[in-house]
Amino acid sequence: MREIEAGVITEAVAKLAVEATHFLPEDVEGAIRGARETEQSPLGVQIIDEILENAEIAREQMLPLCQDTGTAVVHLELGQDVHITGGFIMDAVNAGIEKGYGDGYLRKSIVAHPFGERKNTGTNTPGVIHTEIVPGDKIHIGFMPKGGGCENMSRYQNFLPGAGREAVIKFVCETVDQSGGNPCPPLVIGVGVGGTAEKAMTMAKHSLFRKIGQRSEDPEVSILEKTLLDAVNALGVGPQAVGGSTTALDVFVETYPTHITALPVAVNIQCHSARTKHTVL
Ligand code: SF4
């Protein structure tokens, strides 16, 4: 059994929070640069140039990529042969979020209760922490500062079991079209199909940790991802919804076995500030 001290997790999460909010991942920036070469709309090209300039300024002047530094979404893959010492793992992660958002002077966006006073907790905690027990003696930490504008465009629907791929394509396209400029396109779109309602939504979010261009290992799902990307980009929403062919940089689909009566479909949208960062302890 390998021992990992809770304080090590706190420090790692704090570092991820600062890095994720300042440095656009290379794959995302590369995809945006690629889109600039194919985008036909002059206004769309101008928006893309501004997004790229913003990423450069954030990187060089150590400024957050966006004023909305998001809900801290943390995905932990916890090796079953790891023993956490010196504290509770969830407390350690939340302490890391608080430290990172403090150290980085990042905007705190979390209110303590969804109703009533909606008082800001002042620390950006609690984070939304997902845990998965995996084989081995390591902890993989994925950190995603998830913006409110794009998260608010999430949708879920349970279709009749025979509705098939066509229903998924129509639902994703409708969701993106109706979202317009709210989620700050160009987007990365996460789709979860199967399981139950909460499983579908969790898969949609988890898929957004993938790198741009990383296709599903399931050949049928991989084809669906490509079909969805083409369909979404044919909508003409464009960068920041000014019109154009660059509505999404990629679409990721995760699937899971489901009930004979169900076809659960969840969509979770990521904005052009598609911030994720990973580390392994
Ligand atoms: S959706 Fe993304 S880019 Fe738009 S304001 Fe929110 S975090 Fe910023």
Short mmCIF file of C-alpha atoms and ligand atoms in Angstrom, two decimals:
data_model
loop_
_atom_site.label_atom_id
_atom_site.label_comp_id
_atom_site.label_asym_id
_atom_site.label_seq_id
_atom_site.Cartn_x
_atom_site.Cartn_y
_atom_site.Cartn_z
CA MET A 1 0.00 0.00 0.00
CA ARG A 2 1.52 3.33 -1.08
CA GLU A 3 1.02 6.28 1.26
CA ILE A 4 0.33 9.80 -0.04
CA GLU A 5 0.12 12.66 2.40
CA ALA A 6 -3.03 14.82 2.15
CA GLY A 7 -0.91 17.98 2.00
CA VAL A 8 0.71 16.75 -1.23
CA ILE A 9 -2.75 16.56 -2.81
CA THR A 10 -3.56 20.08 -1.61
CA GLU A 11 -0.39 21.52 -3.14
CA ALA A 12 -0.96 19.66 -6.42
CA VAL A 13 -4.55 20.90 -6.75
CA ALA A 14 -3.51 24.49 -5.96
CA LYS A 15 -0.88 24.37 -8.72
CA LEU A 16 -3.36 22.90 -11.19
CA ALA A 17 -5.89 25.66 -10.42
CA VAL A 18 -3.38 28.42 -11.18
CA GLU A 19 -1.96 26.77 -14.30
CA ALA A 20 -5.32 25.74 -15.75
CA THR A 21 -6.77 29.23 -15.46
CA HIS A 22 -3.74 30.95 -17.09
CA PHE A 23 -2.48 28.61 -19.81
CA LEU A 24 -4.71 27.48 -22.65
CA PRO A 25 -3.86 23.82 -23.41
CA GLU A 26 -1.65 23.45 -26.50
CA ASP A 27 -4.14 21.17 -28.25
CA VAL A 28 -6.94 23.73 -27.81
CA GLU A 29 -4.81 26.64 -29.01
CA GLY A 30 -3.60 24.54 -31.95
CA ALA A 31 -7.18 23.73 -32.93
CA ILE A 32 -8.14 27.41 -32.76
CA ARG A 33 -5.14 28.30 -34.97
CA GLY A 34 -6.22 25.60 -37.41
CA ALA A 35 -9.76 26.99 -37.48
CA ARG A 36 -8.41 30.40 -38.40
CA GLU A 37 -7.11 28.94 -41.65
CA THR A 38 -10.50 27.53 -42.66
CA GLU A 39 -12.94 30.10 -41.27
CA GLN A 40 -14.54 32.06 -44.14
CA SER A 41 -16.38 34.71 -42.13
CA PRO A 42 -14.21 37.87 -41.76
CA LEU A 43 -15.87 38.67 -38.43
CA GLY A 44 -15.31 35.08 -37.35
CA VAL A 45 -11.60 35.39 -38.21
CA GLN A 46 -11.42 38.61 -36.20
CA ILE A 47 -12.94 36.86 -33.17
CA ILE A 48 -10.48 33.97 -33.52
CA ASP A 49 -7.57 36.43 -33.68
CA GLU A 50 -8.81 38.08 -30.49
CA ILE A 51 -9.09 34.70 -28.74
CA LEU A 52 -5.51 33.87 -29.76
CA GLU A 53 -4.25 37.29 -28.67
CA ASN A 54 -6.05 36.86 -25.35
CA ALA A 55 -4.35 33.47 -24.79
CA GLU A 56 -0.96 35.01 -25.54
CA ILE A 57 -1.50 37.92 -23.13
CA ALA A 58 -2.72 35.53 -20.41
CA ARG A 59 0.38 33.35 -20.85
CA GLU A 60 2.93 36.15 -20.99
CA GLN A 61 1.48 38.50 -18.37
CA MET A 62 0.18 35.77 -16.05
CA LEU A 63 -3.43 36.93 -16.26
CA PRO A 64 -6.44 34.59 -16.18
CA LEU A 65 -7.69 33.55 -19.62
CA CYS A 66 -11.20 34.68 -18.64
CA GLN A 67 -12.74 36.69 -15.81
CA ASP A 68 -14.91 33.67 -15.06
CA THR A 69 -12.44 31.30 -13.46
CA GLY A 70 -15.28 28.86 -13.01
CA THR A 71 -16.50 26.12 -10.77
CA ALA A 72 -13.54 23.95 -9.80
CA VAL A 73 -14.40 20.55 -11.28
CA VAL A 74 -11.95 17.89 -10.13
CA HIS A 75 -11.84 14.33 -11.40
CA LEU A 76 -9.84 11.97 -9.19
CA GLU A 77 -8.76 8.54 -10.37
CA LEU A 78 -7.77 7.00 -7.08
CA GLY A 79 -5.63 3.88 -7.19
CA GLN A 80 -7.01 1.19 -4.88
CA ASP A 81 -3.51 0.62 -3.45
CA VAL A 82 -3.16 4.21 -2.22
CA HIS A 83 -3.59 5.15 1.42
CA ILE A 84 -4.12 8.86 2.16
CA THR A 85 -2.44 9.98 5.38
CA GLY A 86 -2.80 13.13 7.44
CA GLY A 87 -6.31 14.09 6.37
CA PHE A 88 -9.47 13.37 4.39
CA ILE A 89 -8.98 13.41 0.63
CA MET A 90 -12.00 15.64 -0.09
CA ASP A 91 -10.81 18.21 2.47
CA ALA A 92 -7.36 18.10 0.87
CA VAL A 93 -8.78 18.79 -2.59
CA ASN A 94 -10.95 21.66 -1.34
CA ALA A 95 -7.99 23.13 0.55
CA GLY A 96 -6.07 23.03 -2.75
CA ILE A 97 -8.87 24.83 -4.58
CA GLU A 98 -8.96 27.52 -1.87
CA LYS A 99 -5.19 27.93 -1.97
CA GLY A 100 -4.99 28.04 -5.77
CA TYR A 101 -7.80 30.56 -6.14
CA GLY A 102 -6.21 32.66 -3.38
CA ASP A 103 -2.61 32.43 -4.66
CA GLY A 104 -3.72 33.21 -8.22
CA TYR A 105 -6.07 36.06 -7.25
CA LEU A 106 -8.76 34.19 -9.20
CA ARG A 107 -12.41 35.18 -9.10
CA LYS A 108 -14.42 33.25 -6.54
CA SER A 109 -17.77 32.30 -8.05
CA ILE A 110 -19.39 29.83 -5.66
CA VAL A 111 -22.39 30.73 -3.53
CA ALA A 112 -23.05 28.74 -0.36
CA HIS A 113 -26.70 27.98 -1.13
CA PRO A 114 -28.57 28.05 -4.46
CA PHE A 115 -31.54 29.94 -2.91
CA GLY A 116 -31.93 32.92 -0.62
CA GLU A 117 -28.97 35.15 0.04
CA ARG A 118 -26.64 33.29 -2.36
CA LYS A 119 -23.66 34.42 -0.30
CA ASN A 120 -20.27 33.88 -1.92
CA THR A 121 -18.20 31.34 0.03
CA GLY A 122 -15.17 33.53 -0.70
CA THR A 123 -12.91 30.57 -1.44
CA ASN A 124 -14.41 29.08 -4.63
CA THR A 125 -15.12 25.98 -2.58
CA PRO A 126 -16.58 23.50 -2.41
CA GLY A 127 -15.38 22.12 -5.72
CA VAL A 128 -17.36 19.55 -7.66
CA ILE A 129 -15.25 16.47 -7.04
CA HIS A 130 -15.74 13.18 -8.88
CA THR A 131 -13.90 10.07 -7.72
CA GLU A 132 -13.25 6.86 -9.53
CA ILE A 133 -11.47 3.91 -7.95
CA VAL A 134 -8.94 2.42 -10.38
CA PRO A 135 -6.26 -0.29 -10.17
CA GLY A 136 -2.76 0.72 -9.05
CA ASP A 137 -1.05 2.95 -6.49
CA LYS A 138 -1.29 6.39 -8.08
CA ILE A 139 -3.73 9.29 -8.03
CA HIS A 140 -4.55 10.98 -11.32
CA ILE A 141 -6.01 14.46 -10.84
CA GLY A 142 -7.86 16.23 -13.64
CA PHE A 143 -8.73 19.88 -12.98
CA MET A 144 -11.29 21.85 -15.01
CA PRO A 145 -12.25 25.45 -14.14
CA LYS A 146 -15.72 25.30 -15.72
CA GLY A 147 -17.24 28.60 -16.83
CA GLY A 148 -20.84 29.40 -15.94
CA GLY A 149 -21.85 30.56 -19.43
CA CYS A 150 -21.13 27.21 -21.04
CA GLU A 151 -22.14 25.02 -18.08
CA ASN A 152 -25.57 26.70 -18.05
CA MET A 153 -26.24 25.38 -21.56
CA SER A 154 -26.11 21.72 -20.41
CA ARG A 155 -29.07 19.58 -21.46
CA TYR A 156 -30.39 16.10 -20.77
CA GLN A 157 -33.11 14.04 -22.40
CA ASN A 158 -34.13 10.42 -22.30
CA PHE A 159 -35.24 9.22 -25.74
CA LEU A 160 -37.16 6.12 -26.73
CA PRO A 161 -34.69 3.24 -27.09
CA GLY A 162 -35.15 2.96 -30.87
CA ALA A 163 -34.47 6.66 -31.52
CA GLY A 164 -30.81 5.84 -32.16
CA ARG A 165 -27.96 7.97 -33.47
CA GLU A 166 -30.25 10.33 -35.36
CA ALA A 167 -31.88 11.45 -32.11
CA VAL A 168 -28.46 12.11 -30.59
CA ILE A 169 -27.34 14.19 -33.58
CA LYS A 170 -30.58 16.22 -33.62
CA PHE A 171 -30.46 16.81 -29.85
CA VAL A 172 -26.81 17.97 -29.87
CA CYS A 173 -27.41 20.29 -32.85
CA GLU A 174 -30.54 21.76 -31.25
CA THR A 175 -28.66 22.34 -28.00
CA VAL A 176 -25.79 24.15 -29.73
CA ASP A 177 -28.11 26.17 -31.98
CA GLN A 178 -30.30 27.31 -29.08
CA SER A 179 -27.26 28.17 -26.97
CA GLY A 180 -26.09 30.77 -29.50
CA GLY A 181 -23.32 32.94 -28.07
CA ASN A 182 -24.00 32.07 -24.41
CA PRO A 183 -21.34 29.33 -24.16
CA CYS A 184 -18.71 31.44 -26.01
CA PRO A 185 -18.02 29.42 -29.18
CA PRO A 186 -15.93 27.90 -30.68
CA LEU A 187 -16.93 25.07 -28.39
CA VAL A 188 -15.80 21.67 -27.26
CA ILE A 189 -18.89 19.51 -26.84
CA GLY A 190 -19.15 16.59 -24.44
CA VAL A 191 -21.89 14.01 -24.99
CA GLY A 192 -22.82 11.13 -22.70
CA VAL A 193 -25.06 8.39 -24.08
CA GLY A 194 -26.40 5.50 -21.99
CA GLY A 195 -26.35 4.54 -18.33
CA THR A 196 -28.80 6.54 -16.25
CA ALA A 197 -29.51 10.29 -16.15
CA GLU A 198 -26.63 11.09 -13.78
CA LYS A 199 -24.26 8.67 -15.51
CA ALA A 200 -24.94 10.28 -18.90
CA MET A 201 -24.25 13.76 -17.53
CA THR A 202 -21.10 12.62 -15.75
CA MET A 203 -19.80 11.02 -18.96
CA ALA A 204 -20.52 14.20 -20.93
CA LYS A 205 -18.43 16.21 -18.46
CA HIS A 206 -15.67 13.60 -18.19
CA SER A 207 -15.24 13.47 -21.98
CA LEU A 208 -14.20 17.16 -21.91
CA PHE A 209 -10.93 16.13 -20.26
CA ARG A 210 -9.84 14.58 -23.59
CA LYS A 211 -7.39 16.29 -25.91
CA ILE A 212 -8.73 17.84 -29.12
CA GLY A 213 -8.69 15.22 -31.86
CA GLN A 214 -8.60 12.26 -29.45
CA ARG A 215 -11.23 9.97 -30.89
CA SER A 216 -13.20 7.33 -29.02
CA GLU A 217 -11.63 3.86 -29.13
CA ASP A 218 -15.02 2.47 -30.17
CA PRO A 219 -15.10 2.70 -34.00
CA GLU A 220 -18.86 3.33 -34.13
CA VAL A 221 -18.64 6.09 -31.52
CA SER A 222 -15.62 7.58 -33.26
CA ILE A 223 -17.66 7.90 -36.47
CA LEU A 224 -20.51 9.48 -34.49
CA GLU A 225 -18.09 12.06 -33.02
CA LYS A 226 -16.94 13.07 -36.50
CA THR A 227 -20.53 13.19 -37.78
CA LEU A 228 -21.54 15.38 -34.85
CA LEU A 229 -18.62 17.75 -35.38
CA ASP A 230 -19.52 18.21 -39.04
CA ALA A 231 -23.22 18.66 -38.21
CA VAL A 232 -22.54 21.26 -35.52
CA ASN A 233 -20.17 23.21 -37.72
CA ALA A 234 -22.76 23.19 -40.52
CA LEU A 235 -25.14 25.14 -38.23
CA GLY A 236 -23.30 28.38 -39.04
CA VAL A 237 -23.26 29.67 -35.44
CA GLY A 238 -19.56 30.55 -35.72
CA PRO A 239 -17.08 32.13 -33.30
CA GLN A 240 -18.97 33.99 -30.55
CA ALA A 241 -22.10 33.35 -32.66
CA VAL A 242 -21.25 36.01 -35.25
CA GLY A 243 -21.73 33.42 -38.01
CA GLY A 244 -19.18 31.15 -39.60
CA SER A 245 -18.05 27.57 -39.97
CA THR A 246 -16.14 27.31 -36.66
CA THR A 247 -18.81 26.52 -34.09
CA ALA A 248 -16.99 23.63 -32.42
CA LEU A 249 -13.38 22.48 -32.23
CA ASP A 250 -14.36 18.93 -31.35
CA VAL A 251 -17.14 16.68 -30.09
CA PHE A 252 -16.44 13.87 -27.64
CA VAL A 253 -18.87 11.04 -26.94
CA GLU A 254 -18.75 8.55 -24.07
CA THR A 255 -21.17 5.63 -23.88
CA TYR A 256 -22.28 3.10 -21.26
CA PRO A 257 -24.66 0.12 -21.22
CA THR A 258 -28.21 1.20 -20.48
CA HIS A 259 -31.68 -0.09 -19.59
CA ILE A 260 -33.82 -1.78 -22.26
CA THR A 261 -36.36 1.05 -22.02
CA ALA A 262 -33.92 3.94 -22.24
CA LEU A 263 -31.65 6.04 -24.42
CA PRO A 264 -30.28 8.71 -22.05
CA VAL A 265 -28.44 11.57 -23.78
CA ALA A 266 -26.59 14.37 -21.99
CA VAL A 267 -24.75 17.35 -23.45
CA ASN A 268 -22.17 19.37 -21.55
CA ILE A 269 -20.62 22.27 -23.44
CA GLN A 270 -17.16 23.71 -22.95
CA CYS A 271 -16.30 27.21 -24.20
CA HIS A 272 -13.27 28.28 -26.27
CA SER A 273 -11.50 28.80 -22.95
CA ALA A 274 -11.38 25.01 -22.69
CA ARG A 275 -9.20 24.87 -19.61
CA THR A 276 -8.05 21.52 -18.25
CA LYS A 277 -4.88 20.44 -16.51
CA HIS A 278 -3.75 17.05 -15.23
CA THR A 279 -1.18 15.62 -12.87
CA VAL A 280 -0.32 12.19 -11.48
CA LEU A 281 0.85 11.64 -7.88
S1 SF4 B 1 -18.26 30.61 -21.08
FE1 SF4 B 1 -16.01 30.43 -20.95
S2 SF4 B 1 -15.14 32.12 -22.18
FE2 SF4 B 1 -17.34 32.54 -21.79
S3 SF4 B 1 -17.33 33.86 -19.97
FE3 SF4 B 1 -17.60 31.74 -19.26
S4 SF4 B 1 -15.53 30.95 -18.85
FE4 SF4 B 1 -15.32 32.84 -20.06
#
